[in-house]
Coordinates of C-alpha atoms and ligand atoms in Angstrom, one line a residue:
M43 CA 122.6 115.5 69.6
A44 CA 120.3 117.2 66.9
S45 CA 119.7 120.8 67.6
V46 CA 116.0 121.9 67.6
S47 CA 115.0 125.5 67.1
A48 CA 112.5 126.8 69.6
P49 CA 108.9 126.9 68.1
S50 CA 106.9 130.1 68.5
A51 CA 105.1 130.4 71.9
A52 CA 101.6 129.9 70.2
L53 CA 102.6 126.7 68.5
A54 CA 104.9 125.3 71.2
P55 CA 103.8 121.8 72.2
R56 CA 103.2 121.5 76.0
R57 CA 106.4 120.1 77.4
P58 CA 106.1 117.6 80.2
S59 CA 108.1 118.0 83.4
A60 CA 111.4 116.2 83.6
S61 CA 110.0 113.6 86.0
A62 CA 107.0 112.9 83.7
A63 CA 109.4 112.4 80.8
L64 CA 111.3 109.8 82.8
L65 CA 108.2 108.0 83.9
F66 CA 106.7 107.9 80.4
P67 CA 109.8 108.1 78.1
Y68 CA 108.3 107.4 74.7
P69 CA 105.1 109.5 74.2
Y70 CA 106.5 112.5 76.2
S71 CA 110.1 112.7 75.0
S72 CA 111.0 115.5 72.6
P73 CA 108.4 115.2 69.7
R74 CA 111.0 116.4 67.2
V75 CA 113.6 113.7 67.9
S76 CA 112.4 110.1 67.5
P77 CA 114.5 107.7 69.6
S78 CA 116.5 105.2 67.7
P79 CA 115.8 101.6 68.6
T80 CA 119.2 101.4 70.4
A81 CA 118.4 104.4 72.5
Q82 CA 115.3 102.8 74.1
P83 CA 116.9 100.4 76.6
R84 CA 119.1 103.3 77.9
R85 CA 116.0 105.4 78.5
L86 CA 114.3 102.6 80.4
A87 CA 117.4 102.1 82.6
V88 CA 117.4 105.8 83.5
A89 CA 113.7 105.5 84.5
A90 CA 114.4 102.5 86.7
R91 CA 117.2 104.3 88.5
A92 CA 115.1 107.5 89.0
M93 CA 112.1 105.7 90.5
P94 CA 113.3 102.9 92.7
W95 CA 110.5 100.5 93.7
P96 CA 110.9 98.8 97.0
H97 CA 110.6 95.1 96.1
V98 CA 109.6 92.1 98.3
L99 CA 109.7 88.6 96.9
T100 CA 107.3 86.3 98.8
V101 CA 108.1 82.6 98.7
A102 CA 104.9 81.0 100.0
G103 CA 101.8 79.0 99.4
S104 CA 98.7 80.1 97.5
D105 CA 95.5 80.3 99.6
S106 CA 92.4 79.8 97.4
G107 CA 90.4 81.9 99.9
A108 CA 92.9 84.7 99.5
G109 CA 93.0 85.7 103.1
A110 CA 96.5 84.3 103.8
G111 CA 99.5 83.1 101.9
I112 CA 100.7 84.6 98.7
Q113 CA 97.5 86.6 98.2
A114 CA 97.8 88.3 101.7
D115 CA 101.5 89.0 101.0
I116 CA 100.8 90.7 97.8
K117 CA 98.0 92.8 99.2
A118 CA 100.0 93.8 102.3
S119 CA 103.1 94.7 100.4
A120 CA 101.1 96.8 97.9
A121 CA 99.2 98.5 100.8
L122 CA 102.6 99.7 102.2
G123 CA 103.9 100.8 98.8
A124 CA 106.2 97.9 97.9
Y125 CA 106.2 95.8 94.7
C126 CA 105.6 92.1 95.5
S127 CA 106.8 89.2 93.2
S128 CA 105.8 85.7 94.2
V129 CA 107.3 82.2 94.1
I130 CA 104.6 79.7 94.8
T131 CA 105.7 76.7 96.9
A132 CA 102.3 75.0 97.3
V133 CA 98.7 75.4 96.1
T134 CA 96.2 75.0 98.9
A135 CA 92.4 74.5 98.7
Q136 CA 91.1 76.5 101.7
N137 CA 88.3 78.7 102.8
T138 CA 87.0 80.2 106.0
V139 CA 86.3 76.7 107.3
G140 CA 89.8 75.3 107.0
V141 CA 92.3 73.7 104.6
Q142 CA 90.7 71.0 102.4
G143 CA 93.8 70.1 100.4
V144 CA 97.5 70.9 99.8
H145 CA 99.4 70.3 96.6
A146 CA 103.1 71.0 96.9
V147 CA 104.9 72.4 93.9
P148 CA 107.9 70.2 92.8
E149 CA 111.1 71.6 94.3
E150 CA 112.8 71.9 90.9
F151 CA 110.0 74.2 89.8
V152 CA 110.2 76.3 92.9
G153 CA 113.9 76.6 92.0
E154 CA 113.0 77.7 88.5
Q155 CA 110.6 80.4 89.8
L156 CA 113.3 81.7 92.2
R157 CA 115.9 81.9 89.4
S158 CA 113.4 83.7 87.1
V159 CA 112.7 86.4 89.6
L160 CA 116.1 86.8 91.4
S161 CA 118.2 86.8 88.2
D162 CA 116.2 89.5 86.6
M163 CA 114.3 91.7 89.0
S164 CA 116.0 93.8 91.8
V165 CA 114.6 92.2 94.9
D166 CA 115.3 94.0 98.2
V167 CA 113.8 91.6 100.7
V168 CA 112.7 88.0 100.6
K169 CA 109.8 86.9 102.8
T170 CA 109.0 83.3 103.4
G171 CA 105.7 81.7 104.3
M172 CA 104.6 78.1 103.7
L173 CA 107.7 75.9 102.8
P174 CA 106.1 72.5 102.6
S175 CA 109.3 70.3 102.3
A176 CA 112.9 70.2 103.4
G177 CA 113.8 70.1 99.7
I178 CA 112.1 73.4 99.0
V179 CA 113.8 75.0 102.0
K180 CA 117.2 73.8 100.7
V181 CA 116.5 75.1 97.1
L182 CA 115.5 78.5 98.6
C183 CA 118.8 78.7 100.7
E184 CA 120.9 77.8 97.6
N185 CA 119.2 80.6 95.6
L186 CA 119.6 83.1 98.4
R187 CA 123.4 82.3 98.6
K188 CA 123.6 82.8 94.8
F189 CA 121.4 85.9 94.6
P190 CA 121.9 87.8 97.9
V191 CA 119.2 90.3 99.0
K192 CA 119.1 93.1 101.6
A193 CA 117.1 91.1 104.2
L194 CA 115.3 87.8 104.7
V195 CA 112.1 87.7 106.8
V196 CA 111.1 84.2 107.9
D197 CA 107.5 83.5 109.0
P198 CA 107.9 79.9 110.1
V199 CA 104.4 78.8 109.0
M200 CA 103.8 75.3 110.3
V201 CA 100.1 75.1 111.2
S202 CA 97.3 77.2 109.7
T203 CA 95.1 79.3 112.0
S204 CA 92.4 76.6 111.5
G205 CA 94.8 74.0 113.0
D206 CA 95.8 72.3 109.8
T207 CA 99.5 71.2 109.3
L208 CA 101.3 73.1 106.5
S209 CA 104.9 72.0 107.1
G210 CA 105.8 68.6 108.4
P211 CA 108.3 67.7 111.1
S212 CA 111.0 66.9 108.5
T213 CA 111.0 70.6 107.5
L214 CA 111.6 71.8 111.1
A215 CA 115.2 70.6 111.2
T216 CA 116.0 72.3 107.9
F217 CA 114.4 75.6 109.1
R218 CA 116.5 75.5 112.2
D219 CA 119.8 74.4 110.5
E220 CA 119.7 76.1 107.2
L221 CA 117.2 78.9 107.0
F222 CA 117.3 80.6 110.4
P223 CA 121.0 81.3 110.3
M224 CA 120.4 83.3 107.1
A225 CA 117.4 85.2 108.5
D226 CA 117.3 88.8 109.6
I227 CA 114.1 88.1 111.5
V228 CA 112.0 85.1 112.4
T229 CA 108.4 85.7 113.4
P230 CA 106.8 82.6 115.1
N231 CA 103.6 82.8 117.1
V232 CA 103.6 81.0 120.4
K233 CA 102.5 77.7 119.0
E234 CA 105.2 77.8 116.3
A235 CA 107.8 78.9 118.8
S236 CA 106.8 76.0 121.0
K237 CA 107.1 73.5 118.1
L238 CA 110.5 74.9 117.1
L239 CA 111.8 74.4 120.6
G240 CA 110.5 70.8 121.0
D241 CA 107.0 71.5 122.3
V242 CA 108.0 73.5 125.3
S243 CA 105.1 75.1 127.2
L244 CA 104.7 78.9 126.6
Q245 CA 102.2 80.4 129.0
T246 CA 103.6 83.8 130.1
I247 CA 105.5 86.8 128.8
S248 CA 108.5 85.5 130.6
D249 CA 108.2 82.2 128.7
M250 CA 107.9 84.2 125.4
R251 CA 111.2 86.0 126.3
S252 CA 113.0 82.7 126.9
A253 CA 111.6 81.3 123.6
A254 CA 112.8 84.4 121.7
E255 CA 116.3 84.0 123.2
S256 CA 116.4 80.3 122.4
I257 CA 115.3 80.9 118.8
Y258 CA 117.9 83.7 118.5
K259 CA 120.6 81.2 119.3
L260 CA 119.6 79.3 116.2
G261 CA 121.1 82.2 114.1
P262 CA 118.6 84.9 113.1
K263 CA 119.5 88.5 113.8
H264 CA 116.1 89.3 115.4
V265 CA 113.2 87.3 116.7
L266 CA 109.6 88.4 117.2
V267 CA 107.5 86.0 119.2
K268 CA 103.8 86.9 118.6
G269 CA 101.5 86.6 121.6
G270 CA 98.2 87.1 119.9
D271 CA 97.1 83.5 120.9
M272 CA 98.2 83.9 124.6
P273 CA 95.3 83.0 126.9
D274 CA 93.6 85.7 129.0
S275 CA 95.5 88.7 127.6
T276 CA 93.5 91.9 127.0
D277 CA 96.3 93.3 124.9
A278 CA 98.1 91.7 121.9
I279 CA 101.6 91.5 123.3
D280 CA 104.6 90.5 121.1
V281 CA 108.2 90.0 122.3
F282 CA 111.0 91.4 120.1
F283 CA 114.6 90.4 120.8
D284 CA 117.7 91.7 119.0
G285 CA 120.2 89.7 120.9
K286 CA 120.7 92.4 123.5
E287 CA 117.3 93.8 124.5
F288 CA 113.8 92.5 124.9
I289 CA 111.1 94.8 123.9
E290 CA 107.4 94.2 124.6
L291 CA 105.2 95.5 121.9
R292 CA 101.6 96.1 123.0
G293 CA 98.7 96.5 120.7
L294 CA 94.9 96.6 121.0
R295 CA 93.2 93.2 120.8
I296 CA 90.5 93.7 118.2
K297 CA 87.4 91.5 118.8
T298 CA 86.7 89.9 115.4
R299 CA 86.5 86.5 113.7
N300 CA 88.3 87.9 110.7
T301 CA 91.9 87.1 111.7
H302 CA 92.9 84.6 108.9
G303 CA 96.2 85.7 107.5
T304 CA 97.4 88.0 110.3
G305 CA 100.8 86.2 110.5
C306 CA 101.5 86.3 106.7
T307 CA 100.4 90.0 106.7
L308 CA 102.6 91.0 109.6
A309 CA 105.7 89.4 108.1
S310 CA 105.0 90.9 104.7
C311 CA 104.6 94.3 106.2
I312 CA 107.9 94.0 108.0
A313 CA 109.5 93.0 104.6
A314 CA 107.9 95.9 102.8
E315 CA 109.1 98.4 105.5
L316 CA 112.6 96.9 105.3
A317 CA 112.5 97.2 101.5
K318 CA 111.7 100.9 102.0
G319 CA 114.8 101.3 104.2
A320 CA 113.3 101.1 107.8
T321 CA 115.2 99.8 110.8
M322 CA 114.0 96.4 112.0
L323 CA 112.3 97.7 115.1
H324 CA 110.5 100.4 113.2
A325 CA 109.4 97.9 110.5
V326 CA 107.9 95.7 113.2
E327 CA 106.1 98.6 114.9
V328 CA 104.6 99.7 111.6
A329 CA 103.6 96.2 110.7
K330 CA 101.9 95.7 114.0
K331 CA 99.9 98.9 113.6
F332 CA 98.9 98.0 110.1
V333 CA 97.5 94.6 111.1
E334 CA 95.7 96.2 114.1
S335 CA 94.1 98.8 111.8
A336 CA 93.2 96.3 109.1
L337 CA 91.5 94.0 111.7
Y338 CA 89.6 97.0 113.1
H339 CA 88.3 98.1 109.7
S340 CA 87.3 94.5 108.7
K341 CA 85.9 93.4 112.1
D342 CA 82.3 93.2 111.0
R343 CA 82.8 92.0 107.4
V344 CA 81.3 88.6 106.4
I345 CA 82.7 86.3 103.7
G346 CA 82.1 82.6 104.0
N347 CA 80.4 80.4 106.7
G348 CA 83.5 79.2 108.6
P349 CA 84.8 80.4 111.9
Q350 CA 87.6 82.5 110.6
G351 CA 87.3 85.1 107.9
P352 CA 89.8 87.2 106.0
F353 CA 90.4 90.9 106.6
D354 CA 90.7 93.9 104.3
H355 CA 94.3 94.9 103.5
L356 CA 93.2 97.8 101.4
F357 CA 91.1 99.5 104.0
S358 CA 93.0 102.7 103.6
L359 CA 91.6 103.1 100.1
K360 CA 88.2 103.4 101.6
S361 CA 89.1 105.2 104.8
P362 CA 91.9 107.5 103.9
L363 CA 91.2 109.7 106.9
H364 CA 92.4 107.2 109.4
K365 CA 95.9 108.0 110.3
M366 CA 97.3 104.6 110.7
G367 CA 100.3 105.7 112.6
S368 CA 98.6 107.5 115.4
L369 CA 97.0 104.7 117.4
H370 CA 96.8 106.0 121.0
K371 CA 95.9 103.7 123.8
F372 CA 93.4 105.3 126.1
N373 CA 94.2 105.2 129.8
P374 CA 91.1 105.8 132.0
D375 CA 93.3 107.3 134.7
D376 CA 93.9 110.2 132.4
L377 CA 90.4 111.4 133.3
F378 CA 91.6 112.4 136.9
L379 CA 91.8 116.1 136.3
Y380 CA 90.1 117.0 133.1
A381 CA 90.6 120.6 132.0
V382 CA 87.9 122.0 129.6
T383 CA 88.7 125.3 128.0
D384 CA 86.2 128.1 127.2
S385 CA 86.7 130.8 124.6
G386 CA 84.6 133.4 126.4
M387 CA 86.6 132.9 129.6
N388 CA 90.0 133.1 127.8
K389 CA 88.9 136.3 126.1
K390 CA 87.7 137.8 129.4
W391 CA 91.1 137.1 131.0
G392 CA 93.0 138.2 127.9
R393 CA 94.8 134.9 127.3
S394 CA 95.2 132.7 124.2
I395 CA 93.8 129.2 124.1
K396 CA 97.4 128.0 123.8
D397 CA 98.5 129.9 127.0
A398 CA 95.4 128.6 128.8
V399 CA 96.3 125.0 127.9
K400 CA 100.0 125.5 128.8
A401 CA 99.0 126.8 132.2
A402 CA 96.5 123.9 132.9
I403 CA 99.2 121.4 132.1
E404 CA 101.7 123.2 134.2
G405 CA 99.2 122.9 137.1
G406 CA 98.8 119.2 136.6
A407 CA 95.8 118.7 134.3
T408 CA 95.8 115.1 133.1
I409 CA 93.7 115.6 129.9
V410 CA 92.6 118.7 128.1
Q411 CA 89.5 119.4 126.0
L412 CA 89.2 122.4 123.7
R413 CA 85.6 123.6 124.0
E414 CA 85.6 126.7 121.8
K415 CA 81.9 127.4 121.1
D416 CA 82.4 130.8 119.4
T417 CA 85.9 130.8 117.9
E418 CA 86.1 131.0 114.0
T419 CA 87.0 127.7 112.4
R420 CA 90.3 128.9 111.0
E421 CA 91.5 130.5 114.2
F422 CA 90.3 127.4 116.2
L423 CA 92.2 125.0 113.9
E424 CA 95.4 127.0 114.2
A425 CA 95.1 127.1 118.0
A426 CA 94.2 123.4 118.1
K427 CA 97.4 122.5 116.1
A428 CA 99.5 124.5 118.6
C429 CA 97.8 122.8 121.5
V430 CA 98.4 119.4 120.0
D431 CA 102.1 120.1 120.0
I432 CA 102.1 121.4 123.6
C433 CA 100.0 118.4 124.8
R434 CA 102.1 115.8 122.9
S435 CA 105.3 117.1 124.3
S436 CA 103.8 116.8 127.8
G437 CA 102.2 113.4 127.3
V438 CA 98.7 114.9 128.0
P439 CA 95.9 113.8 125.6
L440 CA 94.1 116.6 123.8
L441 CA 90.4 116.2 122.8
I442 CA 88.3 118.5 120.7
N443 CA 84.7 119.3 121.7
D444 CA 82.0 118.7 119.1
R445 CA 84.2 119.4 116.0
I446 CA 85.2 116.1 114.3
D447 CA 86.6 118.1 111.3
V448 CA 88.9 120.1 113.5
A449 CA 90.0 117.0 115.4
L450 CA 90.9 115.2 112.2
A451 CA 92.6 118.3 110.7
C452 CA 94.9 118.8 113.8
N453 CA 95.3 115.1 114.5
A454 CA 94.1 115.5 118.0
D455 CA 93.9 112.4 120.3
G456 CA 90.1 112.4 120.2
V457 CA 86.8 114.2 120.6
H458 CA 84.0 114.7 123.1
V459 CA 80.4 114.7 121.9
G460 CA 77.1 115.1 123.5
Q461 CA 73.6 113.7 122.9
S462 CA 72.8 116.3 120.3
D463 CA 76.2 116.0 118.5
M464 CA 77.2 113.4 115.9
P465 CA 76.5 109.9 117.2
A466 CA 79.5 108.2 118.7
W467 CA 79.4 105.3 116.4
E468 CA 79.6 107.6 113.4
V469 CA 82.5 109.5 115.1
R470 CA 84.2 106.1 115.5
E471 CA 83.7 105.3 111.8
L472 CA 85.4 108.6 111.0
L473 CA 88.2 108.6 113.5
G474 CA 89.1 104.9 113.5
P475 CA 90.1 102.7 116.4
G476 CA 93.1 104.7 117.7
K477 CA 91.3 107.9 118.8
I478 CA 89.6 108.6 122.2
I479 CA 85.9 109.3 122.1
G480 CA 84.0 110.7 125.1
V481 CA 80.2 111.0 125.3
S482 CA 78.0 113.1 127.6
C483 CA 75.5 110.8 129.4
K484 CA 72.8 111.8 131.9
T485 CA 71.1 108.4 132.2
P486 CA 72.0 104.7 132.4
A487 CA 70.4 104.1 129.0
Q488 CA 72.7 106.7 127.4
A489 CA 75.7 105.2 129.1
E490 CA 74.8 101.8 127.7
Q491 CA 74.4 103.2 124.2
A492 CA 77.8 105.0 124.5
W493 CA 79.4 101.7 125.3
K494 CA 77.7 100.0 122.3
D495 CA 78.7 102.8 120.0
G496 CA 82.4 102.3 120.8
A497 CA 83.1 105.2 123.1
D498 CA 86.1 105.1 125.5
Y499 CA 84.6 107.1 128.4
I500 CA 81.5 109.0 129.4
G501 CA 81.2 112.5 131.0
S502 CA 78.3 112.7 133.4
G503 CA 76.6 115.8 134.9
G504 CA 75.7 118.4 135.9
V505 CA 76.7 117.2 139.3
F506 CA 76.0 120.7 140.6
P507 CA 74.3 123.7 138.9
T508 CA 76.5 125.5 136.4
T509 CA 76.4 128.8 134.5
T510 CA 78.9 127.6 131.9
K511 CA 76.4 125.5 130.0
A512 CA 72.9 127.0 129.5
N513 CA 69.8 125.0 130.6
N514 CA 71.9 122.1 131.8
P515 CA 69.8 119.8 134.1
T516 CA 71.5 119.1 137.4
L517 CA 71.8 115.3 138.3
G518 CA 73.1 115.7 141.8
F519 CA 75.0 112.9 143.6
E520 CA 72.2 110.4 143.1
G521 CA 71.9 110.9 139.3
L522 CA 75.7 110.6 139.0
R523 CA 75.6 107.4 141.2
A524 CA 73.0 105.8 138.9
V525 CA 75.0 106.5 135.7
C526 CA 78.3 105.4 137.3
S527 CA 76.8 102.2 138.6
A528 CA 75.3 101.3 135.2
S529 CA 78.3 102.3 133.1
K530 CA 80.6 99.8 131.5
L531 CA 82.9 102.7 130.7
P532 CA 85.0 104.9 132.9
V533 CA 83.3 108.1 134.0
V534 CA 84.3 111.7 134.5
A535 CA 82.0 113.9 136.6
I536 CA 81.2 117.5 135.3
G537 CA 79.2 120.5 136.1
G538 CA 79.7 123.2 138.8
I539 CA 82.8 121.3 140.2
N540 CA 85.4 123.5 142.0
T541 CA 88.0 123.4 144.7
G542 CA 85.2 123.6 147.4
N543 CA 83.3 120.5 146.3
A544 CA 85.6 118.3 144.2
G545 CA 86.7 116.4 147.2
S546 CA 83.1 115.5 148.1
V547 CA 82.6 114.1 144.5
M548 CA 85.6 111.8 144.6
E549 CA 84.9 110.7 148.2
L550 CA 81.6 109.3 147.0
G551 CA 83.8 106.4 145.9
L552 CA 81.4 105.7 142.9
P553 CA 82.2 102.7 140.7
N554 CA 83.9 103.7 137.4
L555 CA 84.3 107.3 138.5
K556 CA 87.8 108.3 137.5
G557 CA 87.9 112.1 137.9
V558 CA 86.4 115.5 137.5
A559 CA 86.0 117.8 134.4
V560 CA 86.2 121.5 135.2
V561 CA 85.7 124.7 133.1
S562 CA 85.1 127.9 135.2
A563 CA 86.9 126.8 138.3
L564 CA 90.1 126.7 136.3
F565 CA 89.7 129.1 133.4
D566 CA 87.4 131.8 134.9
R567 CA 90.2 132.6 137.3
E568 CA 93.3 134.9 137.2
C569 CA 95.9 132.2 137.4
V570 CA 95.0 128.9 135.7
A571 CA 98.1 127.0 136.8
T572 CA 97.5 127.9 140.5
E573 CA 93.9 126.8 140.4
T574 CA 94.7 123.6 138.6
R575 CA 97.4 122.8 141.2
S576 CA 95.1 123.4 144.1
L577 CA 92.4 121.2 142.5
R578 CA 94.9 118.5 141.9
S579 CA 96.0 118.4 145.5
I580 CA 92.4 118.3 146.7
L581 CA 91.6 115.4 144.4
M582 CA 94.7 113.5 145.5
N583 CA 93.8 114.0 149.2
A584 CA 90.2 112.9 148.6
C585 CA 91.4 109.8 146.8
S586 CA 93.8 108.8 149.5
R587 CA 90.9 109.2 152.0
S588 CA 88.3 107.1 150.1
Ligands
LIG204 C1 84.0 115.7 129.8 C2 82.8 116.4 129.3 N1 81.6 116.0 129.7 C3 80.4 116.5 129.2 C4 80.5 117.5 128.2 C5 79.3 118.1 127.6 O1 79.2 117.8 126.2 P1 77.9 118.2 125.4 O2 76.8 117.6 126.1 O3 78.1 117.9 124.0 O4 77.8 119.8 125.6 P2 78.9 120.8 125.0 O5 80.1 120.7 125.8 O6 79.1 120.5 123.6 O7 78.1 122.1 125.2 C6 81.8 117.9 127.9 N2 82.0 118.9 127.0 N3 82.9 117.4 128.4
3NM205 C1 80.3 121.5 129.3 C2 79.5 121.0 130.4 N1 78.8 119.8 130.3 C3 78.0 119.6 131.3 C4 77.2 118.4 131.4 O1 76.4 118.3 132.4 O2 77.2 117.5 130.6 S1 78.2 120.7 132.5 C5 79.2 121.6 131.6 C6 79.8 122.9 132.0 C7 80.9 122.7 133.1 O3 81.4 123.9 133.4 P1 81.8 124.3 134.8 O4 82.9 123.5 135.3 O5 82.2 125.8 134.7 O6 80.6 124.2 135.7
MG206 MG1 78.7 118.9 122.4

């Protein structure tokens, strides 16, 4: 190698870091030694080894509306950080109304595309979508035997979400006999599972389990039967089977017309995660959360006049704050014993926020809110982070009062806001679908608005006079009854509640009333754990009586 004497400091060219040199080998390599033509390929090979790029190859049809098919696969893989090459099996003319035409690519040319990609590019995972003929399935299987990959994800696309046929019955047998035995996972929805098994009726979760087991017997290593289309289900429940264990994966059912391409997207996300090295179950869980988040973020978008629109795979570019992996399903029963901290009271009794929260959980609090009105932001955030850890390890949700910024920074489970705080719909925009949002409501109209704004629960009070919150109007039992009766959301009662009167609140048996929220009766006391324990036992007795 040519030796280069060091230039003086003033004249020294700025040297890039080693990793930059590998990424951009020509302009940034040593300016004094120009690479010989024969050196160039070696430098490129080094760069490729240093920066592996998880690679999914999708073998599927093109959707001119770009909501499903190849277009969805490329967007989904890219969103999860994988490179996606594409072998096109058919060109479809479709939009939000339905499929107007299908033009299958000749199987020889599908074979040529497969050879081009598989012989040159290092593909980790192959994902299949629309395979319009038995001949194309056979060509694919031949190429997979010739060019083995880490994993094969098969989305057995047969009928589009609009009800149009995309693979005929002749293809079914080839799916079952040739493709499934090579697959690491097959991901039918209930309609596809039924077709694969000779039109069996699938109505219940137990039917989905039986279907998963029967499809497993056709040879794939894992099966995911997707229950999104099951009638009368409030959750989107999928059944995963690995040959030994059935796992029910529950997700939020997002109300939207924009569901075109969910199947393609889910399978591509599984493929992308596998390409990145995930285990199968983890890949499926990430994929499900991704689809849920994408549907949520696109639920009100409008493209086209038909009944089923596409959704936005690249939502995270616009809403980077939403932590996709932290979807938390709110359980209204968590409102039973709601402990709300108070910085003044903690200071008075010489305890940290963290110790106060620990003690409340020890005594049986079922949800905690940090209501720190006069703690400095930095100190509050530090304490909130510690409380998140404590609450997570006990399975108790932790909410932050008023401060959306602190809730985001500490990744709390949600926030509680009042009528003069940020409106709940704006909070929802910022926090995304997976966080809990509570809103204080003193009237039925406010309760109605909280529901429209996407809140999860309402806090209603003051049931009794309180000194904890200045100038707080007292609603009494009748005011609370009016709000509870009108509310479409679960309610927690607040204001002046203590061990002496909590029983009488719960014994009212009001509709939607799930529990009580308490500040001073827990935290303006010497022993927080003892007070919480007594209150819990009073609430339990009251509930067993009413
Ligand atoms: C559970 C619960 N309910 C009501 C409130 C009051 O919230 P808000 O009206 O915003 O008043 P402040 O707590 O911010 O003073 C609450 N915090 N929690
Ligand atoms: C924070 C708060 N909100 C109220 C409402 O009516 O919305 S009453 C209240 C204070 C509750 O404290 P304590 O349990 O000490 O009475
Ligand atoms: Mg507030």
